[in-house]
Structure formats: structure tokens, C-alpha cells
Amino acid sequence: MSAGRFLTLEGGEGVGKSTQARALAAALETRGIHVVLTREPGGSEGAEAIRDLLMQGDVRRWSAHAEALLFAAARADHVEKRIRPMVDAGSWVICDRFIDSTRAYQGAQGIDDAAILALHGFGSRGLLPDRTLLLTLPDGEGDRRAQARDGGAADRFAARDDGFHRSVAATFDRIARDEADRVRRIDASGRVEQVTQRLIDAIADLLP
Ligand SMILES: Nc1ncnc2c1ncn2[C@@H]1O[C@H](COP(=O)(O)OP(=O)(O)OP(=O)(O)O)[C@@H](O)[C@H]1O
Ligand SMILES: Cc1cn([C@H]2C[C@H](O)[C@@H](COP(=O)(O)O)O2)c(=O)[nH]c1=O
């Protein structure tokens, strides 16, 4: 049995993470790899229940600190109940968002990066992906795609202002610069199949 792998897709709203997670899963399955597709917040029964708490309601429903704890709790359950067991069993787990989203989004609300990583160390034993694929688009393009998809109905996070989303993008960029071994920036413009090929190129060294 070949080794399991843990891949994450990251980026701002509407850049194509869910579309590419599905396309990458299909491409890997054609190579005979067993793939588990999952997402955050959510991915296990307990984490999906926490997702409902996080995604619904007023923008100010939770304090920034409470929100960071809820994301960490959801991830701890997801990692223990689903991600680690599936990777240990030899599957490739593709997760739509993970710890870097917390660093970017909760970081944009003033939560310190070191505190987020400390919570991750405790809750999820510091699990990091084998590769993180950071999808990038020119400013405003992801928003346009998301609005075309949602018809203007935004969740608690997407509804925040441009300054918030600029801060999210800047943190993703910083993480990609500082952790270049793990994180690859992927141009998400062009046709879906072109973007998928860029993702495959960015994990070529991990393929069996
Ligand atoms: N390469 C592409 N070109 C044009 N449209 C695309 C492309 N990839 C995805 N889309 C469309 O853009 C919209 C957003 O894509 P998707 O839902 O995959 O993004 P996302 O990053 O997962 O969004 P969110 O962060 O809001 O969950 C969808 O309507 C999708 O069909
Ligand atoms: C994992 C994670 C997510 N968020 C935010 C980012 C998005 O606005 C939503 C998730 O919506 P999606 O359509 O499922 O991508 O939640 C966050 O703030 N912190 C996190 O750790």
C-alpha cells in the first residue's frame, strides 16, 4: 500500500477551491489513488454541527476569540475522527480550507498567529498538510465569481468589508512566502481544466 497524503486548498472567497477540490479528486482517482474529499469548517459529524454555529447568524454573533476556539474545536474533531484515520489507511485526503484559513481570517480579526498555532498544536496535534495549494486571482475576481454563484447571498465571513478581505489575502501571501516547502501559489485564472493541470504539476513530486 502506498502512503496516504494530506492536501489542502486555500484562498479567498470564490477563487475556485471547491471546484478544483472535486476536479483534483477526479484526476487522482483516474490514477488509481483512493481520495477522500472533505472541507472545513466541517468534515466530521461534530465539526459539521459547529459549522452551523459559525456560518449562520449576525456577523457579530461570536467574539473573535470565541470564533477562533470554535474553528479549532471543529478542526480537532475533524482531524481525529476523519483526516488522520483516512491518511493512515493510505487514502489521499483533499480538504477545502484548513489551518491557513484560520490564520488568514481570524488573523484579520486581530487574533495572533502564534495563538492560532498554539491552539492547533493542542487540538489537532499540529497536523500540517503535505502540500497546500493556494489559489490566487486578481483583486475582485473571486468576489465576482462568488456573487455570480450566490446571487448576492453572503455568509458571515464573505459579508465583511474589502479591508478584511485584503488582510486575508495578505496573510495567505505571507504564509506562502514563509512556508514555501509546503505551500504553492496557483494561478486560478483561465479554464477549470487549465487550473487543475497547474494543481497536478504542483503535487507531481508527491505522486506515486
Ligand atoms: N476557472 C473558472 N473559471 C470560471 N468560473 C469558475 C472557475 N472555477 C470555478 N468557477 C465558478 O466560480 C464560482 C466559485 O467557485 P467555487 O465555489 O469552486 O469557489 P470557492 O473558492 O470554493 O468559493 P468559497 O470560498 O466561497 O466557498 C462557482 O460558480 C464556480 O462554478
Ligand atoms: C476553515 C475556516 C473558514 N473560515 C471562513 C472562510 C469562509 O468565509 C467560510 C467558509 O465558507 P466556505 O464557503 O465553506 O469556504 O468560513 C474562517 O474564517 N476560518 C477558518 O478556519
PDB file of C-alpha atoms and ligand atoms in Angstrom:
ATOM      1  CA  MET A   1       0.000   0.000   0.000  1.00  0.00           C
ATOM      2  CA  SER A   2       1.372   3.456  -0.918  1.00  0.00           C
ATOM      3  CA  ALA A   3       1.474   6.247   1.659  1.00  0.00           C
ATOM      4  CA  GLY A   4      -1.575   8.383   2.277  1.00  0.00           C
ATOM      5  CA  ARG A   5      -1.279  12.121   1.750  1.00  0.00           C
ATOM      6  CA  PHE A   6      -2.985  15.199   3.097  1.00  0.00           C
ATOM      7  CA  LEU A   7      -3.566  18.082   0.646  1.00  0.00           C
ATOM      8  CA  THR A   8      -5.350  21.361   1.338  1.00  0.00           C
ATOM      9  CA  LEU A   9      -6.797  24.021  -0.949  1.00  0.00           C
ATOM     10  CA  GLU A  10      -6.762  27.593   0.323  1.00  0.00           C
ATOM     11  CA  GLY A  11      -7.587  31.086  -0.882  1.00  0.00           C
ATOM     12  CA  GLY A  12     -10.193  33.829  -0.665  1.00  0.00           C
ATOM     13  CA  GLU A  13     -13.892  33.621  -1.454  1.00  0.00           C
ATOM     14  CA  GLY A  14     -14.865  32.348  -4.894  1.00  0.00           C
ATOM     15  CA  VAL A  15     -11.367  31.552  -6.220  1.00  0.00           C
ATOM     16  CA  GLY A  16     -12.467  28.025  -7.180  1.00  0.00           C
ATOM     17  CA  LYS A  17     -11.356  25.864  -4.236  1.00  0.00           C
ATOM     18  CA  SER A  18     -14.429  23.593  -4.176  1.00  0.00           C
ATOM     19  CA  THR A  19     -14.443  23.264  -7.980  1.00  0.00           C
ATOM     20  CA  GLN A  20     -10.757  22.364  -8.001  1.00  0.00           C
ATOM     21  CA  ALA A  21     -11.013  20.033  -4.997  1.00  0.00           C
ATOM     22  CA  ARG A  22     -13.547  17.960  -6.968  1.00  0.00           C
ATOM     23  CA  ALA A  23     -11.524  18.132 -10.198  1.00  0.00           C
ATOM     24  CA  LEU A  24      -8.266  17.179  -8.463  1.00  0.00           C
ATOM     25  CA  ALA A  25     -10.006  14.285  -6.691  1.00  0.00           C
ATOM     26  CA  ALA A  26     -11.287  13.001 -10.047  1.00  0.00           C
ATOM     27  CA  ALA A  27      -7.824  13.336 -11.635  1.00  0.00           C
ATOM     28  CA  LEU A  28      -6.183  11.400  -8.782  1.00  0.00           C
ATOM     29  CA  GLU A  29      -8.884   8.688  -8.844  1.00  0.00           C
ATOM     30  CA  THR A  30      -8.076   8.048 -12.525  1.00  0.00           C
ATOM     31  CA  ARG A  31      -4.509   7.273 -11.376  1.00  0.00           C
ATOM     32  CA  GLY A  32      -5.863   4.610  -9.006  1.00  0.00           C
ATOM     33  CA  ILE A  33      -5.498   6.730  -5.865  1.00  0.00           C
ATOM     34  CA  HIS A  34      -8.269   6.468  -3.264  1.00  0.00           C
ATOM     35  CA  VAL A  35      -9.341  10.027  -2.469  1.00  0.00           C
ATOM     36  CA  VAL A  36     -11.369  11.433   0.423  1.00  0.00           C
ATOM     37  CA  LEU A  37     -12.806  14.872  -0.271  1.00  0.00           C
ATOM     38  CA  THR A  38     -13.635  16.975   2.762  1.00  0.00           C
ATOM     39  CA  ARG A  39     -13.986  20.598   3.887  1.00  0.00           C
ATOM     40  CA  GLU A  40     -13.651  22.985   6.792  1.00  0.00           C
ATOM     41  CA  PRO A  41     -15.291  24.105   8.877  1.00  0.00           C
ATOM     42  CA  GLY A  42     -16.931  20.673   8.979  1.00  0.00           C
ATOM     43  CA  GLY A  43     -15.955  17.256   7.663  1.00  0.00           C
ATOM     44  CA  SER A  44     -16.990  15.166  10.687  1.00  0.00           C
ATOM     45  CA  GLU A  45     -20.359  14.963  12.430  1.00  0.00           C
ATOM     46  CA  GLY A  46     -19.285  17.147  15.357  1.00  0.00           C
ATOM     47  CA  ALA A  47     -17.440  19.621  13.143  1.00  0.00           C
ATOM     48  CA  GLU A  48     -20.469  20.000  10.850  1.00  0.00           C
ATOM     49  CA  ALA A  49     -22.579  20.880  13.930  1.00  0.00           C
ATOM     50  CA  ILE A  50     -20.010  23.543  14.840  1.00  0.00           C
ATOM     51  CA  ARG A  51     -20.059  24.757  11.204  1.00  0.00           C
ATOM     52  CA  ASP A  52     -23.759  25.600  11.581  1.00  0.00           C
ATOM     53  CA  LEU A  53     -22.949  27.692  14.673  1.00  0.00           C
ATOM     54  CA  LEU A  54     -20.172  29.502  12.820  1.00  0.00           C
ATOM     55  CA  MET A  55     -21.799  30.154   9.462  1.00  0.00           C
ATOM     56  CA  GLN A  56     -25.291  31.269  10.496  1.00  0.00           C
ATOM     57  CA  GLY A  57     -26.459  34.433  12.182  1.00  0.00           C
ATOM     58  CA  ASP A  58     -25.302  38.002  12.501  1.00  0.00           C
ATOM     59  CA  VAL A  59     -21.708  38.997  11.538  1.00  0.00           C
ATOM     60  CA  ARG A  60     -21.094  39.831  15.230  1.00  0.00           C
ATOM     61  CA  ARG A  61     -22.655  36.634  16.624  1.00  0.00           C
ATOM     62  CA  TRP A  62     -19.327  35.490  18.130  1.00  0.00           C
ATOM     63  CA  SER A  63     -16.410  37.369  19.638  1.00  0.00           C
ATOM     64  CA  ALA A  64     -13.196  36.933  17.622  1.00  0.00           C
ATOM     65  CA  HIS A  65     -11.682  34.789  20.400  1.00  0.00           C
ATOM     66  CA  ALA A  66     -14.757  32.543  20.706  1.00  0.00           C
ATOM     67  CA  GLU A  67     -14.758  32.130  16.925  1.00  0.00           C
ATOM     68  CA  ALA A  68     -11.079  31.079  16.897  1.00  0.00           C
ATOM     69  CA  LEU A  69     -11.844  28.480  19.581  1.00  0.00           C
ATOM     70  CA  LEU A  70     -14.833  27.139  17.622  1.00  0.00           C
ATOM     71  CA  PHE A  71     -12.732  26.723  14.449  1.00  0.00           C
ATOM     72  CA  ALA A  72     -10.010  24.975  16.472  1.00  0.00           C
ATOM     73  CA  ALA A  73     -12.554  22.662  18.158  1.00  0.00           C
ATOM     74  CA  ALA A  74     -14.178  21.749  14.837  1.00  0.00           C
ATOM     75  CA  ARG A  75     -10.754  21.023  13.316  1.00  0.00           C
ATOM     76  CA  ALA A  76      -9.666  18.893  16.288  1.00  0.00           C
ATOM     77  CA  ASP A  77     -12.691  16.629  15.811  1.00  0.00           C
ATOM     78  CA  HIS A  78     -12.249  16.504  12.021  1.00  0.00           C
ATOM     79  CA  VAL A  79      -8.546  15.641  12.276  1.00  0.00           C
ATOM     80  CA  GLU A  80      -9.019  12.937  14.907  1.00  0.00           C
ATOM     81  CA  LYS A  81     -12.172  11.292  13.535  1.00  0.00           C
ATOM     82  CA  ARG A  82     -11.566  11.559   9.799  1.00  0.00           C
ATOM     83  CA  ILE A  83      -8.357  13.059   8.418  1.00  0.00           C
ATOM     84  CA  ARG A  84      -5.747  11.094  10.400  1.00  0.00           C
ATOM     85  CA  PRO A  85      -7.548   7.723  10.134  1.00  0.00           C
ATOM     86  CA  MET A  86      -8.011   8.081   6.363  1.00  0.00           C
ATOM     87  CA  VAL A  87      -4.395   9.172   5.719  1.00  0.00           C
ATOM     88  CA  ASP A  88      -3.140   6.347   7.981  1.00  0.00           C
ATOM     89  CA  ALA A  89      -5.243   3.907   5.917  1.00  0.00           C
ATOM     90  CA  GLY A  90      -3.435   5.052   2.724  1.00  0.00           C
ATOM     91  CA  SER A  91      -6.019   7.477   1.290  1.00  0.00           C
ATOM     92  CA  TRP A  92      -5.289  10.912  -0.116  1.00  0.00           C
ATOM     93  CA  VAL A  93      -7.357  13.440   1.796  1.00  0.00           C
ATOM     94  CA  ILE A  94      -8.164  16.689  -0.033  1.00  0.00           C
ATOM     95  CA  CYS A  95      -9.519  19.332   2.322  1.00  0.00           C
ATOM     96  CA  ASP A  96     -11.235  22.543   1.148  1.00  0.00           C
ATOM     97  CA  ARG A  97      -9.687  25.031   3.648  1.00  0.00           C
ATOM     98  CA  PHE A  98      -7.690  24.156   6.812  1.00  0.00           C
ATOM     99  CA  ILE A  99      -5.429  25.883   9.357  1.00  0.00           C
ATOM    100  CA  ASP A 100      -4.218  28.590   6.930  1.00  0.00           C
ATOM    101  CA  SER A 101      -7.810  29.854   6.617  1.00  0.00           C
ATOM    102  CA  THR A 102      -7.897  30.342  10.396  1.00  0.00           C
ATOM    103  CA  ARG A 103      -4.557  32.168  10.277  1.00  0.00           C
ATOM    104  CA  ALA A 104      -5.854  34.411   7.463  1.00  0.00           C
ATOM    105  CA  TYR A 105      -9.492  35.025   8.530  1.00  0.00           C
ATOM    106  CA  GLN A 106      -9.204  35.019  12.329  1.00  0.00           C
ATOM    107  CA  GLY A 107      -5.844  36.797  11.930  1.00  0.00           C
ATOM    108  CA  ALA A 108      -7.737  39.533  10.058  1.00  0.00           C
ATOM    109  CA  GLN A 109      -9.911  39.889  13.189  1.00  0.00           C
ATOM    110  CA  GLY A 110      -6.885  40.521  15.388  1.00  0.00           C
ATOM    111  CA  ILE A 111      -6.138  37.002  16.639  1.00  0.00           C
ATOM    112  CA  ASP A 112      -2.407  36.485  16.973  1.00  0.00           C
ATOM    113  CA  ASP A 113      -0.822  33.907  14.612  1.00  0.00           C
ATOM    114  CA  ALA A 114       1.155  32.331  17.469  1.00  0.00           C
ATOM    115  CA  ALA A 115      -2.062  31.860  19.480  1.00  0.00           C
ATOM    116  CA  ILE A 116      -3.787  30.213  16.499  1.00  0.00           C
ATOM    117  CA  LEU A 117      -0.837  27.845  16.012  1.00  0.00           C
ATOM    118  CA  ALA A 118      -0.783  27.057  19.748  1.00  0.00           C
ATOM    119  CA  LEU A 119      -4.491  26.104  19.629  1.00  0.00           C
ATOM    120  CA  HIS A 120      -3.753  23.971  16.572  1.00  0.00           C
ATOM    121  CA  GLY A 121      -0.869  22.303  18.422  1.00  0.00           C
ATOM    122  CA  PHE A 122      -3.186  21.363  21.278  1.00  0.00           C
ATOM    123  CA  GLY A 123      -6.381  20.496  19.390  1.00  0.00           C
ATOM    124  CA  SER A 124      -5.036  18.860  16.224  1.00  0.00           C
ATOM    125  CA  ARG A 125      -1.517  17.936  17.453  1.00  0.00           C
ATOM    126  CA  GLY A 126      -0.161  20.467  14.980  1.00  0.00           C
ATOM    127  CA  LEU A 127      -1.072  18.420  11.902  1.00  0.00           C
ATOM    128  CA  LEU A 128       0.094  20.178   8.726  1.00  0.00           C
ATOM    129  CA  PRO A 129      -0.716  19.203   5.126  1.00  0.00           C
ATOM    130  CA  ASP A 130       1.861  17.513   2.892  1.00  0.00           C
ATOM    131  CA  ARG A 131       1.036  20.247   0.361  1.00  0.00           C
ATOM    132  CA  THR A 132      -1.154  23.335   0.421  1.00  0.00           C
ATOM    133  CA  LEU A 133      -2.368  24.767  -2.883  1.00  0.00           C
ATOM    134  CA  LEU A 134      -3.122  28.485  -2.542  1.00  0.00           C
ATOM    135  CA  LEU A 135      -5.431  29.603  -5.372  1.00  0.00           C
ATOM    136  CA  THR A 136      -4.994  33.229  -6.393  1.00  0.00           C
ATOM    137  CA  LEU A 137      -6.943  35.599  -8.645  1.00  0.00           C
ATOM    138  CA  PRO A 138      -6.619  39.338  -9.348  1.00  0.00           C
ATOM    139  CA  ASP A 139      -8.428  41.555  -6.771  1.00  0.00           C
ATOM    140  CA  GLY A 140     -12.228  41.379  -7.117  1.00  0.00           C
ATOM    141  CA  GLU A 141     -12.310  38.401  -9.498  1.00  0.00           C
ATOM    142  CA  GLY A 142     -13.094  35.824  -6.766  1.00  0.00           C
ATOM    143  CA  ASP A 143     -15.848  38.111  -5.433  1.00  0.00           C
ATOM    144  CA  ARG A 144     -17.349  38.369  -8.896  1.00  0.00           C
ATOM    145  CA  ARG A 145     -17.373  34.577  -9.262  1.00  0.00           C
ATOM    146  CA  ALA A 146     -18.871  34.124  -5.769  1.00  0.00           C
ATOM    147  CA  GLN A 147     -21.581  36.728  -6.405  1.00  0.00           C
ATOM    148  CA  ALA A 148     -22.489  35.118  -9.721  1.00  0.00           C
ATOM    149  CA  ARG A 149     -22.765  31.796  -7.850  1.00  0.00           C
ATOM    150  CA  ASP A 150     -24.665  33.054  -4.760  1.00  0.00           C
ATOM    151  CA  GLY A 151     -26.728  35.853  -6.275  1.00  0.00           C
ATOM    152  CA  GLY A 152     -25.582  38.271  -3.532  1.00  0.00           C
ATOM    153  CA  ALA A 153     -26.369  35.983  -0.516  1.00  0.00           C
ATOM    154  CA  ALA A 154     -23.124  36.119   1.530  1.00  0.00           C
ATOM    155  CA  ASP A 155     -22.255  34.086   4.671  1.00  0.00           C
ATOM    156  CA  ARG A 156     -20.972  35.713   7.917  1.00  0.00           C
ATOM    157  CA  PHE A 157     -17.401  35.858   6.582  1.00  0.00           C
ATOM    158  CA  ALA A 158     -17.943  36.731   2.930  1.00  0.00           C
ATOM    159  CA  ALA A 159     -20.121  39.652   4.126  1.00  0.00           C
ATOM    160  CA  ARG A 160     -17.146  41.521   5.672  1.00  0.00           C
ATOM    161  CA  ASP A 161     -15.655  44.615   4.020  1.00  0.00           C
ATOM    162  CA  ASP A 162     -12.889  44.950   1.402  1.00  0.00           C
ATOM    163  CA  GLY A 163     -10.258  45.804   4.050  1.00  0.00           C
ATOM    164  CA  PHE A 164     -10.966  42.480   5.785  1.00  0.00           C
ATOM    165  CA  HIS A 165     -10.572  40.532   2.531  1.00  0.00           C
ATOM    166  CA  ARG A 166      -7.348  42.423   1.663  1.00  0.00           C
ATOM    167  CA  SER A 167      -5.927  41.425   5.039  1.00  0.00           C
ATOM    168  CA  VAL A 168      -6.961  37.783   4.426  1.00  0.00           C
ATOM    169  CA  ALA A 169      -5.156  37.834   1.040  1.00  0.00           C
ATOM    170  CA  ALA A 170      -2.035  39.438   2.547  1.00  0.00           C
ATOM    171  CA  THR A 171      -1.799  36.739   5.242  1.00  0.00           C
ATOM    172  CA  PHE A 172      -2.189  33.939   2.694  1.00  0.00           C
ATOM    173  CA  ASP A 173       0.648  35.574   0.692  1.00  0.00           C
ATOM    174  CA  ARG A 174       2.863  35.812   3.758  1.00  0.00           C
ATOM    175  CA  ILE A 175       2.284  32.156   4.668  1.00  0.00           C
ATOM    176  CA  ALA A 176       3.122  31.102   1.084  1.00  0.00           C
ATOM    177  CA  ARG A 177       6.365  33.126   1.215  1.00  0.00           C
ATOM    178  CA  ASP A 178       7.393  31.888   4.666  1.00  0.00           C
ATOM    179  CA  GLU A 179       6.431  28.214   4.164  1.00  0.00           C
ATOM    180  CA  ALA A 180       7.408  27.692   0.541  1.00  0.00           C
ATOM    181  CA  ASP A 181       8.187  23.975   1.016  1.00  0.00           C
ATOM    182  CA  ARG A 182       4.565  23.265   1.942  1.00  0.00           C
ATOM    183  CA  VAL A 183       2.589  25.997   0.176  1.00  0.00           C
ATOM    184  CA  ARG A 184       2.410  26.539  -3.608  1.00  0.00           C
ATOM    185  CA  ARG A 185       0.689  29.571  -5.142  1.00  0.00           C
ATOM    186  CA  ILE A 186      -1.532  28.566  -8.056  1.00  0.00           C
ATOM    187  CA  ASP A 187      -2.866  30.986 -10.676  1.00  0.00           C
ATOM    188  CA  ALA A 188      -6.629  30.252 -10.590  1.00  0.00           C
ATOM    189  CA  SER A 189      -7.473  32.196 -13.755  1.00  0.00           C
ATOM    190  CA  GLY A 190      -8.392  30.512 -17.038  1.00  0.00           C
ATOM    191  CA  ARG A 191     -10.471  27.414 -17.696  1.00  0.00           C
ATOM    192  CA  VAL A 192     -11.171  24.918 -14.897  1.00  0.00           C
ATOM    193  CA  GLU A 193      -9.093  22.199 -16.652  1.00  0.00           C
ATOM    194  CA  GLN A 194      -6.107  24.545 -17.020  1.00  0.00           C
ATOM    195  CA  VAL A 195      -6.169  25.304 -13.289  1.00  0.00           C
ATOM    196  CA  THR A 196      -6.461  21.590 -12.445  1.00  0.00           C
ATOM    197  CA  GLN A 197      -3.354  20.878 -14.549  1.00  0.00           C
ATOM    198  CA  ARG A 198      -1.455  23.537 -12.567  1.00  0.00           C
ATOM    199  CA  LEU A 199      -2.504  21.783  -9.341  1.00  0.00           C
ATOM    200  CA  ILE A 200      -1.326  18.411 -10.631  1.00  0.00           C
ATOM    201  CA  ASP A 201       2.023  19.953 -11.631  1.00  0.00           C
ATOM    202  CA  ALA A 202       2.311  21.384  -8.101  1.00  0.00           C
ATOM    203  CA  ILE A 203       1.947  17.942  -6.468  1.00  0.00           C
ATOM    204  CA  ALA A 204       3.921  15.977  -9.111  1.00  0.00           C
ATOM    205  CA  ASP A 205       6.702  15.195  -6.628  1.00  0.00           C
ATOM    206  CA  LEU A 206       4.185  13.527  -4.256  1.00  0.00           C
ATOM    207  CA  LEU A 207       2.558  11.253  -6.855  1.00  0.00           C
ATOM    208  CA  PRO A 208       3.297   7.517  -6.674  1.00  0.00           C
TER     209      PRO A 208
HETATM  210  N1  LIG B   1     -11.786  28.505 -13.674  1.00  0.00           N
HETATM  211  C1  LIG B   1     -13.009  29.033 -13.517  1.00  0.00           C
HETATM  212  N2  LIG B   1     -13.479  29.939 -14.391  1.00  0.00           N
HETATM  213  C2  LIG B   1     -14.703  30.498 -14.227  1.00  0.00           C
HETATM  214  N3  LIG B   1     -15.547  30.208 -13.212  1.00  0.00           N
HETATM  215  C3  LIG B   1     -15.110  29.322 -12.301  1.00  0.00           C
HETATM  216  C4  LIG B   1     -13.832  28.692 -12.397  1.00  0.00           C
HETATM  217  N4  LIG B   1     -13.686  27.859 -11.347  1.00  0.00           N
HETATM  218  C5  LIG B   1     -14.809  27.967 -10.609  1.00  0.00           C
HETATM  219  N5  LIG B   1     -15.677  28.819 -11.185  1.00  0.00           N
HETATM  220  C6  LIG B   1     -17.021  29.209 -10.702  1.00  0.00           C
HETATM  221  O1  LIG B   1     -16.797  30.225  -9.704  1.00  0.00           O
HETATM  222  C7  LIG B   1     -17.716  30.058  -8.625  1.00  0.00           C
HETATM  223  C8  LIG B   1     -16.905  29.886  -7.335  1.00  0.00           C
HETATM  224  O2  LIG B   1     -16.214  28.638  -7.397  1.00  0.00           O
HETATM  225  P1  LIG B   1     -16.092  27.714  -6.109  1.00  0.00           P
HETATM  226  O3  LIG B   1     -17.404  27.580  -5.424  1.00  0.00           O
HETATM  227  O4  LIG B   1     -15.375  26.492  -6.525  1.00  0.00           O
HETATM  228  O5  LIG B   1     -15.115  28.658  -5.251  1.00  0.00           O
HETATM  229  P2  LIG B   1     -14.659  28.548  -3.726  1.00  0.00           P
HETATM  230  O6  LIG B   1     -13.265  29.075  -3.689  1.00  0.00           O
HETATM  231  O7  LIG B   1     -14.859  27.170  -3.215  1.00  0.00           O
HETATM  232  O8  LIG B   1     -15.664  29.558  -3.036  1.00  0.00           O
HETATM  233  P3  LIG B   1     -15.982  29.818  -1.464  1.00  0.00           P
HETATM  234  O9  LIG B   1     -14.714  30.228  -0.805  1.00  0.00           O
HETATM  235  O10 LIG B   1     -16.960  30.943  -1.495  1.00  0.00           O
HETATM  236  O11 LIG B   1     -16.540  28.529  -0.926  1.00  0.00           O
HETATM  237  C9  LIG B   1     -18.583  28.851  -8.958  1.00  0.00           C
HETATM  238  O12 LIG B   1     -19.779  29.315  -9.555  1.00  0.00           O
HETATM  239  C10 LIG B   1     -17.739  28.079  -9.972  1.00  0.00           C
HETATM  240  O13 LIG B   1     -18.535  27.333 -10.879  1.00  0.00           O
HETATM  241  C1  LIG B   2     -11.864  26.974   7.749  1.00  0.00           C
HETATM  242  C2  LIG B   2     -12.157  28.420   8.056  1.00  0.00           C
HETATM  243  C3  LIG B   2     -13.102  29.117   7.326  1.00  0.00           C
HETATM  244  N1  LIG B   2     -13.359  30.406   7.601  1.00  0.00           N
HETATM  245  C4  LIG B   2     -14.362  31.126   6.803  1.00  0.00           C
HETATM  246  C5  LIG B   2     -13.954  31.336   5.372  1.00  0.00           C
HETATM  247  C6  LIG B   2     -15.245  31.303   4.607  1.00  0.00           C
HETATM  248  O1  LIG B   2     -15.769  32.619   4.546  1.00  0.00           O
HETATM  249  C7  LIG B   2     -16.151  30.428   5.471  1.00  0.00           C
HETATM  250  C8  LIG B   2     -16.287  29.041   4.914  1.00  0.00           C
HETATM  251  O2  LIG B   2     -17.054  29.116   3.769  1.00  0.00           O
HETATM  252  P1  LIG B   2     -16.850  28.104   2.534  1.00  0.00           P
HETATM  253  O3  LIG B   2     -17.868  28.580   1.535  1.00  0.00           O
HETATM  254  O4  LIG B   2     -17.124  26.741   3.051  1.00  0.00           O
HETATM  255  O5  LIG B   2     -15.442  28.282   2.050  1.00  0.00           O
HETATM  256  O6  LIG B   2     -15.523  30.347   6.754  1.00  0.00           O
HETATM  257  C9  LIG B   2     -12.704  31.042   8.648  1.00  0.00           C
HETATM  258  O7  LIG B   2     -12.995  32.228   8.931  1.00  0.00           O
HETATM  259  N2  LIG B   2     -11.788  30.369   9.360  1.00  0.00           N
HETATM  260  C10 LIG B   2     -11.480  29.070   9.122  1.00  0.00           C
HETATM  261  O8  LIG B   2     -10.618  28.459   9.820  1.00  0.00           O
END
